[in-house]
């Protein structure tokens, strides 16, 4: 009977993050872009963002975040056999940033690959790593979100360039056998994940270049109002699916850690689901929208300041270009 109840769970062992050296305030942006601190704060909640300088790339930031996560997890790099790097801004078209990070960490075994689901990339990467780990094929994963969106922004376009920033976050997930009753406080790990995509919305948020079309990296383009409408109107479906799959309710959650694109989207989504404002982790004011890096950066802040603790129920959620969107519930 006990044997039957044994299951593998992907348990979070550590979280780490890394930011570029240069922090750019809204006031500093006012010097080069026709915008104002007041407009940016009122529409988005963003007060500053970090911008990568020379020598700082998606793989260097990703490797630094990975090192920090390994240290928190007290895990040696050679014990990692799976690396997934969620990014839309890789150092090169290929090889993947994940393999560059793997080499930087001195890891020569296992598998490393990039995953591209834009701002939903980290949720997609957690869901993917979880499926590898609970299948028993791999033991310990580094799940990284790392971006340098500053390098695909059109700095003449004030409707987009003020919104984004650079950075990286990472978690170590370990496959652990659990005999705890399902849903109990000792049943730790990724409890459920739900992913969606709908390619009909491509034109609302995209990059206008790529190797197979323009042979350039291109620039980010966005219909901000349309993205806003979709994010608030539709994305709650995956969160409802996550609640239904686990029996967890909004009241049971200790923390809601959504993609950090915009304070108004975060607040509206939480309100729609009945999640109390004090349970919402918001870091968009410090980092801007760092795409796939935003959730692990927020997790790192909330773990570091002691909010997220072992045993807490945490929901992550994101939407990105495509559109792509997803949610997961994790018992920390
Ligand atoms: N500074 C000052 N004014 C700006 C500006 C800026 N950086 N960007 C746009 N404006 C102006 C516009 O030109 C417009 O002026 P007008 O009325 O004279 O034409 C005015 O501000 C309002 O623009 P609008 O686009 O209607 O603003 P909005 O209320 O929709 O807010 C966003 C714009 C981008 C903040 C909002 O649509 C949004 O948050 N969308 C979601 C974006 C997002 O999160 N994307 C990532 C998802 S992964």
mmCIF file of C-alpha atoms and ligand atoms in Angstrom:
data_model
loop_
_atom_site.group_PDB
_atom_site.id
_atom_site.type_symbol
_atom_site.label_atom_id
_atom_site.label_comp_id
_atom_site.label_asym_id
_atom_site.label_seq_id
_atom_site.Cartn_x
_atom_site.Cartn_y
_atom_site.Cartn_z
ATOM 1 C CA UNK A 1 0.000 0.000 0.000
ATOM 2 C CA UNK A 2 2.766 2.417 1.046
ATOM 3 C CA UNK A 3 4.698 1.361 -2.033
ATOM 4 C CA UNK A 4 1.737 2.394 -4.204
ATOM 5 C CA UNK A 5 1.630 5.887 -2.660
ATOM 6 C CA UNK A 6 5.278 6.619 -3.398
ATOM 7 C CA UNK A 7 5.743 9.286 -6.042
ATOM 8 C CA UNK A 8 8.525 11.450 -7.379
ATOM 9 C CA UNK A 9 8.235 15.189 -6.810
ATOM 10 C CA UNK A 10 10.426 17.997 -8.160
ATOM 11 C CA UNK A 11 11.421 19.833 -5.004
ATOM 12 C CA UNK A 12 12.937 23.345 -4.957
ATOM 13 C CA UNK A 13 16.359 23.207 -3.313
ATOM 14 C CA UNK A 14 17.600 26.757 -3.895
ATOM 15 C CA UNK A 15 16.993 30.019 -5.735
ATOM 16 C CA UNK A 16 19.504 32.544 -7.050
ATOM 17 C CA UNK A 17 19.607 35.630 -9.216
ATOM 18 C CA UNK A 18 21.948 38.011 -10.997
ATOM 19 C CA UNK A 19 21.508 41.547 -12.293
ATOM 20 C CA UNK A 20 23.646 43.706 -14.563
ATOM 21 C CA UNK A 21 25.785 46.312 -12.806
ATOM 22 C CA UNK A 22 24.027 49.323 -14.282
ATOM 23 C CA UNK A 23 20.694 50.390 -12.803
ATOM 24 C CA UNK A 24 18.725 52.924 -14.880
ATOM 25 C CA UNK A 25 16.036 54.972 -13.130
ATOM 26 C CA UNK A 26 13.003 56.461 -14.862
ATOM 27 C CA UNK A 27 14.562 59.900 -14.293
ATOM 28 C CA UNK A 28 17.679 58.814 -16.179
ATOM 29 C CA UNK A 29 15.504 57.592 -19.068
ATOM 30 C CA UNK A 30 13.843 61.013 -19.210
ATOM 31 C CA UNK A 31 17.208 62.338 -20.501
ATOM 32 C CA UNK A 32 17.075 60.236 -23.665
ATOM 33 C CA UNK A 33 13.400 59.298 -24.195
ATOM 34 C CA UNK A 34 10.297 61.551 -24.350
ATOM 35 C CA UNK A 35 8.772 60.120 -21.181
ATOM 36 C CA UNK A 36 8.368 60.887 -17.489
ATOM 37 C CA UNK A 37 8.852 59.084 -14.205
ATOM 38 C CA UNK A 38 5.233 59.922 -13.388
ATOM 39 C CA UNK A 39 3.861 58.331 -16.612
ATOM 40 C CA UNK A 40 5.915 55.146 -16.205
ATOM 41 C CA UNK A 41 5.086 54.686 -12.509
ATOM 42 C CA UNK A 42 1.394 55.406 -12.974
ATOM 43 C CA UNK A 43 0.927 53.077 -15.979
ATOM 44 C CA UNK A 44 3.260 50.252 -14.960
ATOM 45 C CA UNK A 45 4.634 50.574 -11.413
ATOM 46 C CA UNK A 46 8.196 50.421 -12.810
ATOM 47 C CA UNK A 47 10.719 52.735 -11.093
ATOM 48 C CA UNK A 48 14.006 51.380 -12.427
ATOM 49 C CA UNK A 49 15.491 48.582 -14.484
ATOM 50 C CA UNK A 50 18.961 47.052 -14.971
ATOM 51 C CA UNK A 51 20.635 47.277 -18.372
ATOM 52 C CA UNK A 52 23.415 44.892 -19.423
ATOM 53 C CA UNK A 53 26.771 46.458 -20.224
ATOM 54 C CA UNK A 54 29.761 45.250 -22.171
ATOM 55 C CA UNK A 55 30.564 41.637 -21.340
ATOM 56 C CA UNK A 56 27.187 41.049 -19.693
ATOM 57 C CA UNK A 57 25.080 38.651 -21.752
ATOM 58 C CA UNK A 58 22.227 36.207 -21.292
ATOM 59 C CA UNK A 59 24.694 33.359 -20.674
ATOM 60 C CA UNK A 60 26.946 35.279 -18.247
ATOM 61 C CA UNK A 61 23.951 36.500 -16.220
ATOM 62 C CA UNK A 62 22.368 33.037 -16.406
ATOM 63 C CA UNK A 63 25.567 31.376 -15.187
ATOM 64 C CA UNK A 64 25.846 33.844 -12.277
ATOM 65 C CA UNK A 65 22.217 33.188 -11.257
ATOM 66 C CA UNK A 66 22.801 29.429 -11.563
ATOM 67 C CA UNK A 67 25.887 29.623 -9.329
ATOM 68 C CA UNK A 68 23.896 31.533 -6.701
ATOM 69 C CA UNK A 69 21.076 28.951 -6.831
ATOM 70 C CA UNK A 70 23.569 26.060 -6.510
ATOM 71 C CA UNK A 71 25.124 27.742 -3.462
ATOM 72 C CA UNK A 72 21.705 28.170 -1.800
ATOM 73 C CA UNK A 73 20.855 24.546 -2.624
ATOM 74 C CA UNK A 74 24.246 23.393 -1.287
ATOM 75 C CA UNK A 75 24.521 21.420 -4.480
ATOM 76 C CA UNK A 76 27.681 20.842 -6.524
ATOM 77 C CA UNK A 77 27.569 21.761 -10.212
ATOM 78 C CA UNK A 78 28.568 18.195 -11.175
ATOM 79 C CA UNK A 79 25.393 16.877 -9.511
ATOM 80 C CA UNK A 80 23.239 18.678 -12.117
ATOM 81 C CA UNK A 81 22.113 16.509 -15.042
ATOM 82 C CA UNK A 82 19.532 18.812 -16.646
ATOM 83 C CA UNK A 83 19.785 22.516 -17.521
ATOM 84 C CA UNK A 84 16.899 24.377 -19.103
ATOM 85 C CA UNK A 85 17.437 28.040 -19.891
ATOM 86 C CA UNK A 86 14.267 29.971 -20.724
ATOM 87 C CA UNK A 87 15.223 32.890 -22.942
ATOM 88 C CA UNK A 88 14.179 34.818 -26.039
ATOM 89 C CA UNK A 89 17.441 36.750 -26.135
ATOM 90 C CA UNK A 90 20.168 34.078 -26.461
ATOM 91 C CA UNK A 91 23.809 35.133 -26.853
ATOM 92 C CA UNK A 92 23.797 33.534 -30.320
ATOM 93 C CA UNK A 93 21.244 31.906 -32.601
ATOM 94 C CA UNK A 94 23.143 28.777 -31.650
ATOM 95 C CA UNK A 95 24.627 27.130 -29.636
ATOM 96 C CA UNK A 96 22.012 27.502 -26.937
ATOM 97 C CA UNK A 97 22.684 29.728 -23.942
ATOM 98 C CA UNK A 98 22.012 26.636 -21.791
ATOM 99 C CA UNK A 99 25.016 24.801 -23.248
ATOM 100 C CA UNK A 100 27.159 27.924 -22.773
ATOM 101 C CA UNK A 101 26.073 28.068 -19.123
ATOM 102 C CA UNK A 102 26.731 24.318 -18.798
ATOM 103 C CA UNK A 103 30.305 24.809 -20.047
ATOM 104 C CA UNK A 104 30.798 27.861 -17.831
ATOM 105 C CA UNK A 105 29.778 25.797 -14.789
ATOM 106 C CA UNK A 106 32.130 22.982 -15.801
ATOM 107 C CA UNK A 107 29.328 20.457 -16.246
ATOM 108 C CA UNK A 108 30.047 17.773 -18.837
ATOM 109 C CA UNK A 109 27.273 15.251 -18.211
ATOM 110 C CA UNK A 110 23.530 15.355 -18.741
ATOM 111 C CA UNK A 111 21.584 17.590 -21.081
ATOM 112 C CA UNK A 112 21.203 21.343 -21.546
ATOM 113 C CA UNK A 113 18.852 23.209 -23.853
ATOM 114 C CA UNK A 114 17.079 26.536 -24.291
ATOM 115 C CA UNK A 115 13.330 26.929 -24.151
ATOM 116 C CA UNK A 116 11.598 29.847 -25.823
ATOM 117 C CA UNK A 117 8.153 30.893 -24.634
ATOM 118 C CA UNK A 118 8.989 34.587 -24.196
ATOM 119 C CA UNK A 119 7.693 35.977 -20.871
ATOM 120 C CA UNK A 120 6.026 32.645 -20.019
ATOM 121 C CA UNK A 121 9.384 30.883 -20.523
ATOM 122 C CA UNK A 122 10.162 30.247 -16.868
ATOM 123 C CA UNK A 123 6.776 28.625 -16.170
ATOM 124 C CA UNK A 124 7.208 26.491 -19.321
ATOM 125 C CA UNK A 125 10.743 25.560 -18.177
ATOM 126 C CA UNK A 126 9.589 24.571 -14.675
ATOM 127 C CA UNK A 127 6.805 22.432 -16.181
ATOM 128 C CA UNK A 128 9.258 20.796 -18.609
ATOM 129 C CA UNK A 129 11.921 20.126 -15.966
ATOM 130 C CA UNK A 130 9.242 18.686 -13.677
ATOM 131 C CA UNK A 131 8.194 16.200 -16.358
ATOM 132 C CA UNK A 132 11.829 15.073 -16.831
ATOM 133 C CA UNK A 133 12.369 14.714 -13.084
ATOM 134 C CA UNK A 134 9.169 12.884 -12.188
ATOM 135 C CA UNK A 135 9.742 10.456 -15.061
ATOM 136 C CA UNK A 136 12.886 9.341 -13.222
ATOM 137 C CA UNK A 137 15.149 10.053 -16.223
ATOM 138 C CA UNK A 138 17.015 12.933 -14.537
ATOM 139 C CA UNK A 139 17.822 13.733 -10.921
ATOM 140 C CA UNK A 140 18.700 17.415 -10.506
ATOM 141 C CA UNK A 141 17.799 20.348 -12.718
ATOM 142 C CA UNK A 142 18.887 23.933 -13.035
ATOM 143 C CA UNK A 143 15.934 25.908 -14.340
ATOM 144 C CA UNK A 144 17.065 29.337 -15.462
ATOM 145 C CA UNK A 145 15.308 32.403 -16.845
ATOM 146 C CA UNK A 146 17.795 34.836 -18.346
ATOM 147 C CA UNK A 147 17.255 37.790 -20.659
ATOM 148 C CA UNK A 148 18.902 40.825 -22.190
ATOM 149 C CA UNK A 149 15.821 42.468 -23.701
ATOM 150 C CA UNK A 150 17.642 45.823 -23.785
ATOM 151 C CA UNK A 151 19.404 44.470 -26.894
ATOM 152 C CA UNK A 152 16.179 43.948 -28.870
ATOM 153 C CA UNK A 153 14.447 47.179 -27.813
ATOM 154 C CA UNK A 154 13.881 50.060 -30.192
ATOM 155 C CA UNK A 155 15.207 52.873 -27.998
ATOM 156 C CA UNK A 156 13.337 55.404 -30.186
ATOM 157 C CA UNK A 157 9.981 53.774 -29.310
ATOM 158 C CA UNK A 158 8.875 55.144 -25.952
ATOM 159 C CA UNK A 159 5.826 52.861 -25.847
ATOM 160 C CA UNK A 160 8.083 49.799 -25.374
ATOM 161 C CA UNK A 161 11.625 50.785 -24.349
ATOM 162 C CA UNK A 162 10.647 52.064 -20.896
ATOM 163 C CA UNK A 163 9.014 48.761 -19.939
ATOM 164 C CA UNK A 164 11.797 46.173 -20.095
ATOM 165 C CA UNK A 165 15.029 45.324 -18.289
ATOM 166 C CA UNK A 166 17.766 42.670 -18.124
ATOM 167 C CA UNK A 167 18.562 40.021 -15.511
ATOM 168 C CA UNK A 168 18.518 36.348 -14.620
ATOM 169 C CA UNK A 169 17.124 34.019 -11.988
ATOM 170 C CA UNK A 170 17.513 30.291 -11.409
ATOM 171 C CA UNK A 171 16.218 27.477 -9.238
ATOM 172 C CA UNK A 172 17.569 24.027 -8.472
ATOM 173 C CA UNK A 173 14.911 21.317 -8.655
ATOM 174 C CA UNK A 174 15.614 17.840 -7.285
ATOM 175 C CA UNK A 175 13.634 14.642 -7.854
ATOM 176 C CA UNK A 176 12.658 13.345 -4.418
ATOM 177 C CA UNK A 177 10.565 10.360 -3.500
ATOM 178 C CA UNK A 178 7.555 11.343 -1.422
ATOM 179 C CA UNK A 179 5.275 9.137 0.601
ATOM 180 C CA UNK A 180 3.417 12.057 2.153
ATOM 181 C CA UNK A 181 -0.333 12.100 1.572
ATOM 182 C CA UNK A 182 -1.036 14.022 -1.622
ATOM 183 C CA UNK A 183 -1.809 17.658 -0.881
ATOM 184 C CA UNK A 184 -0.495 17.461 2.690
ATOM 185 C CA UNK A 185 1.997 20.001 4.025
ATOM 186 C CA UNK A 186 4.842 17.522 3.748
ATOM 187 C CA UNK A 187 4.003 16.785 0.093
ATOM 188 C CA UNK A 188 6.591 19.251 -1.230
ATOM 189 C CA UNK A 189 7.504 20.077 -4.818
ATOM 190 C CA UNK A 190 5.797 21.039 -8.065
ATOM 191 C CA UNK A 191 2.206 19.934 -7.486
ATOM 192 C CA UNK A 192 0.783 20.853 -10.882
ATOM 193 C CA UNK A 193 1.510 22.891 -14.009
ATOM 194 C CA UNK A 194 -0.734 24.075 -16.836
ATOM 195 C CA UNK A 195 0.503 25.540 -20.118
ATOM 196 C CA UNK A 196 -1.346 27.129 -23.058
ATOM 197 C CA UNK A 197 -0.517 28.825 -26.323
ATOM 198 C CA UNK A 198 -2.490 30.410 -29.134
ATOM 199 C CA UNK A 199 -0.476 31.531 -32.153
ATOM 200 C CA UNK A 200 -3.259 33.660 -33.608
ATOM 201 C CA UNK A 201 -2.112 36.525 -31.372
ATOM 202 C CA UNK A 202 1.371 36.784 -32.904
ATOM 203 C CA UNK A 203 0.989 40.368 -34.146
ATOM 204 C CA UNK A 204 0.199 41.783 -30.695
ATOM 205 C CA UNK A 205 3.671 41.095 -29.286
ATOM 206 C CA UNK A 206 6.558 40.060 -31.523
ATOM 207 C CA UNK A 207 10.075 40.796 -32.711
ATOM 208 C CA UNK A 208 10.297 42.103 -36.277
ATOM 209 C CA UNK A 209 13.400 40.150 -37.250
ATOM 210 C CA UNK A 210 15.084 36.765 -37.085
ATOM 211 C CA UNK A 211 17.622 34.521 -38.829
ATOM 212 C CA UNK A 212 15.166 33.041 -41.325
ATOM 213 C CA UNK A 213 13.410 36.287 -42.289
ATOM 214 C CA UNK A 214 15.523 39.431 -41.989
ATOM 215 C CA UNK A 215 18.814 37.790 -40.939
ATOM 216 C CA UNK A 216 18.874 40.275 -38.053
ATOM 217 C CA UNK A 217 17.842 39.987 -34.413
ATOM 218 C CA UNK A 218 15.035 42.549 -34.917
ATOM 219 C CA UNK A 219 13.227 44.780 -32.436
ATOM 220 C CA UNK A 220 10.374 44.171 -30.039
ATOM 221 C CA UNK A 221 6.965 45.472 -31.188
ATOM 222 C CA UNK A 222 3.835 45.497 -29.073
ATOM 223 C CA UNK A 223 0.213 46.562 -29.085
ATOM 224 C CA UNK A 224 0.244 47.361 -25.380
ATOM 225 C CA UNK A 225 -3.504 47.751 -24.902
ATOM 226 C CA UNK A 226 -4.256 44.416 -26.619
ATOM 227 C CA UNK A 227 -1.673 42.591 -24.513
ATOM 228 C CA UNK A 228 -3.097 44.185 -21.384
ATOM 229 C CA UNK A 229 -6.644 43.129 -22.313
ATOM 230 C CA UNK A 230 -5.640 39.523 -23.022
ATOM 231 C CA UNK A 231 -3.469 39.234 -19.907
ATOM 232 C CA UNK A 232 -6.255 40.327 -17.596
ATOM 233 C CA UNK A 233 -9.125 38.768 -19.538
ATOM 234 C CA UNK A 234 -7.879 35.273 -20.379
ATOM 235 C CA UNK A 235 -4.801 34.236 -18.449
ATOM 236 C CA UNK A 236 -6.652 33.384 -15.278
ATOM 237 C CA UNK A 237 -7.864 30.161 -17.006
ATOM 238 C CA UNK A 238 -4.565 28.337 -16.290
ATOM 239 C CA UNK A 239 -4.664 29.450 -12.671
ATOM 240 C CA UNK A 240 -8.184 28.115 -12.313
ATOM 241 C CA UNK A 241 -6.978 24.834 -13.905
ATOM 242 C CA UNK A 242 -4.148 24.678 -11.342
ATOM 243 C CA UNK A 243 -6.615 25.205 -8.497
ATOM 244 C CA UNK A 244 -8.964 22.534 -9.898
ATOM 245 C CA UNK A 245 -6.145 19.976 -10.344
ATOM 246 C CA UNK A 246 -4.887 20.304 -6.764
ATOM 247 C CA UNK A 247 -7.935 21.336 -4.746
ATOM 248 C CA UNK A 248 -5.878 24.329 -3.583
ATOM 249 C CA UNK A 249 -7.895 27.550 -3.252
ATOM 250 C CA UNK A 250 -6.850 31.198 -3.436
ATOM 251 C CA UNK A 251 -7.143 31.299 0.372
ATOM 252 C CA UNK A 252 -4.762 28.343 0.753
ATOM 253 C CA UNK A 253 -1.987 30.064 -1.211
ATOM 254 C CA UNK A 254 0.791 31.643 0.804
ATOM 255 C CA UNK A 255 2.306 33.504 -2.153
ATOM 256 C CA UNK A 256 1.329 34.483 -5.672
ATOM 257 C CA UNK A 257 4.423 35.201 -7.792
ATOM 258 C CA UNK A 258 3.244 36.312 -11.243
ATOM 259 C CA UNK A 259 5.282 37.459 -14.230
ATOM 260 C CA UNK A 260 6.385 41.005 -13.474
ATOM 261 C CA UNK A 261 5.265 42.963 -16.547
ATOM 262 C CA UNK A 262 3.048 45.594 -15.096
ATOM 263 C CA UNK A 263 1.691 46.362 -11.652
ATOM 264 C CA UNK A 264 -1.842 46.922 -12.994
ATOM 265 C CA UNK A 265 -1.933 43.488 -14.692
ATOM 266 C CA UNK A 266 -0.612 41.826 -11.517
ATOM 267 C CA UNK A 267 -3.171 43.547 -9.281
ATOM 268 C CA UNK A 268 -6.086 42.882 -11.655
ATOM 269 C CA UNK A 269 -5.224 39.166 -12.011
ATOM 270 C CA UNK A 270 -4.906 38.691 -8.246
ATOM 271 C CA UNK A 271 -8.163 40.499 -7.638
ATOM 272 C CA UNK A 272 -9.993 38.430 -10.270
ATOM 273 C CA UNK A 273 -8.931 35.210 -8.520
ATOM 274 C CA UNK A 274 -9.588 36.493 -5.007
ATOM 275 C CA UNK A 275 -5.919 36.378 -3.954
ATOM 276 C CA UNK A 276 -5.307 38.772 -1.054
ATOM 277 C CA UNK A 277 -2.991 41.696 -1.986
ATOM 278 C CA UNK A 278 -0.558 40.903 0.856
ATOM 279 C CA UNK A 279 0.143 37.494 -0.729
ATOM 280 C CA UNK A 280 1.235 39.018 -4.045
ATOM 281 C CA UNK A 281 4.986 39.296 -4.610
ATOM 282 C CA UNK A 282 5.676 42.368 -6.746
ATOM 283 C CA UNK A 283 9.179 43.282 -7.899
ATOM 284 C CA UNK A 284 8.385 45.032 -11.193
ATOM 285 C CA UNK A 285 9.289 48.337 -9.507
ATOM 286 C CA UNK A 286 12.921 47.191 -9.131
ATOM 287 C CA UNK A 287 13.514 45.221 -12.335
ATOM 288 C CA UNK A 288 10.992 46.310 -14.980
ATOM 289 C CA UNK A 289 9.789 43.504 -17.231
ATOM 290 C CA UNK A 290 12.668 41.014 -17.505
ATOM 291 C CA UNK A 291 10.591 38.494 -19.480
ATOM 292 C CA UNK A 292 11.547 34.881 -18.602
ATOM 293 C CA UNK A 293 13.784 36.130 -15.780
ATOM 294 C CA UNK A 294 11.057 38.007 -13.926
ATOM 295 C CA UNK A 295 9.562 35.151 -11.888
ATOM 296 C CA UNK A 296 12.854 33.638 -10.648
ATOM 297 C CA UNK A 297 14.103 37.168 -9.864
ATOM 298 C CA UNK A 298 10.937 37.759 -7.803
ATOM 299 C CA UNK A 299 11.281 34.333 -6.141
ATOM 300 C CA UNK A 300 14.875 35.179 -5.204
ATOM 301 C CA UNK A 301 13.798 38.477 -3.617
ATOM 302 C CA UNK A 302 10.959 36.849 -1.650
ATOM 303 C CA UNK A 303 13.152 33.943 -0.463
ATOM 304 C CA UNK A 304 16.003 36.266 0.457
ATOM 305 C CA UNK A 305 13.780 38.572 2.561
ATOM 306 C CA UNK A 306 12.229 35.583 4.345
ATOM 307 C CA UNK A 307 8.724 35.770 2.894
ATOM 308 C CA UNK A 308 8.780 32.423 1.037
ATOM 309 C CA UNK A 309 9.672 29.594 3.429
ATOM 310 C CA UNK A 310 9.810 25.800 3.302
ATOM 311 C CA UNK A 311 6.275 24.388 3.264
ATOM 312 C CA UNK A 312 4.658 27.485 1.734
ATOM 313 C CA UNK A 313 2.215 27.104 -1.151
ATOM 314 C CA UNK A 314 3.372 29.263 -4.060
ATOM 315 C CA UNK A 315 1.642 29.889 -7.371
ATOM 316 C CA UNK A 316 3.646 31.159 -10.349
ATOM 317 C CA UNK A 317 1.951 32.469 -13.492
ATOM 318 C CA UNK A 318 2.951 34.242 -16.701
ATOM 319 C CA UNK A 319 1.898 35.315 -20.185
ATOM 320 C CA UNK A 320 4.193 36.010 -23.119
ATOM 321 C CA UNK A 321 4.315 36.605 -26.858
ATOM 322 C CA UNK A 322 2.613 34.064 -29.075
ATOM 323 C CA UNK A 323 0.570 34.193 -26.940
ATOM 324 C CA UNK A 324 1.938 31.644 -24.487
ATOM 325 C CA UNK A 325 0.775 31.390 -20.898
ATOM 326 C CA UNK A 326 0.913 29.074 -17.923
ATOM 327 C CA UNK A 327 0.710 28.563 -14.190
ATOM 328 C CA UNK A 328 2.131 26.150 -11.634
ATOM 329 C CA UNK A 329 1.582 25.490 -7.933
ATOM 330 C CA UNK A 330 4.651 24.570 -5.899
ATOM 331 C CA UNK A 331 4.839 23.480 -2.256
ATOM 332 C CA UNK A 332 8.167 25.071 -1.248
HETATM 333 N N1 LIG B 1 5.925 58.066 -21.782
HETATM 334 C C1 LIG B 1 4.994 59.010 -21.907
HETATM 335 N N2 LIG B 1 3.905 58.858 -22.652
HETATM 336 C C2 LIG B 1 3.756 57.687 -23.308
HETATM 337 C C3 LIG B 1 4.704 56.657 -23.226
HETATM 338 C C4 LIG B 1 5.830 56.884 -22.432
HETATM 339 N N3 LIG B 1 6.789 55.966 -22.275
HETATM 340 N N4 LIG B 1 4.278 55.627 -23.970
HETATM 341 C C5 LIG B 1 3.107 55.967 -24.505
HETATM 342 N N5 LIG B 1 2.789 57.232 -24.121
HETATM 343 C C6 LIG B 1 1.616 58.021 -24.440
HETATM 344 C C7 LIG B 1 0.964 57.545 -25.732
HETATM 345 O O1 LIG B 1 1.619 58.130 -26.835
HETATM 346 C C8 LIG B 1 -0.441 58.038 -25.547
HETATM 347 O O2 LIG B 1 -0.481 59.416 -25.845
HETATM 348 P P1 LIG B 1 -1.727 60.026 -26.670
HETATM 349 O O3 LIG B 1 -2.916 59.767 -25.794
HETATM 350 O O4 LIG B 1 -1.353 61.449 -26.799
HETATM 351 O O5 LIG B 1 -1.752 59.262 -27.939
HETATM 352 C C9 LIG B 1 -0.672 57.885 -24.051
HETATM 353 O O6 LIG B 1 0.614 57.804 -23.461
HETATM 354 C C10 LIG B 1 -1.482 56.676 -23.691
HETATM 355 O O7 LIG B 1 -0.965 55.576 -24.385
HETATM 356 P P2 LIG B 1 -1.631 54.173 -24.309
HETATM 357 O O8 LIG B 1 -0.893 53.229 -25.192
HETATM 358 O O9 LIG B 1 -3.109 54.322 -24.482
HETATM 359 O O10 LIG B 1 -1.352 53.833 -22.794
HETATM 360 P P3 LIG B 1 -1.922 52.664 -21.914
HETATM 361 O O11 LIG B 1 -2.724 53.208 -20.829
HETATM 362 O O12 LIG B 1 -2.490 51.555 -22.742
HETATM 363 O O13 LIG B 1 -0.573 52.120 -21.256
HETATM 364 C C11 LIG B 1 0.992 50.331 -21.473
HETATM 365 C C12 LIG B 1 0.446 51.613 -22.083
HETATM 366 C C13 LIG B 1 2.030 49.755 -22.421
HETATM 367 C C14 LIG B 1 1.647 50.661 -20.152
HETATM 368 C C15 LIG B 1 -0.174 49.345 -21.247
HETATM 369 O O14 LIG B 1 -0.915 49.190 -22.433
HETATM 370 C C16 LIG B 1 0.308 48.010 -20.811
HETATM 371 O O15 LIG B 1 0.778 47.872 -19.704
HETATM 372 N N6 LIG B 1 0.189 46.965 -21.648
HETATM 373 C C17 LIG B 1 0.690 45.663 -21.352
HETATM 374 C C18 LIG B 1 2.120 45.630 -21.715
HETATM 375 C C19 LIG B 1 2.823 44.435 -21.175
HETATM 376 O O16 LIG B 1 2.780 44.195 -20.005
HETATM 377 N N7 LIG B 1 3.507 43.693 -22.052
HETATM 378 C C20 LIG B 1 4.316 42.603 -21.737
HETATM 379 C C21 LIG B 1 3.507 41.375 -21.531
HETATM 380 S S1 LIG B 1 4.578 40.021 -21.406
#
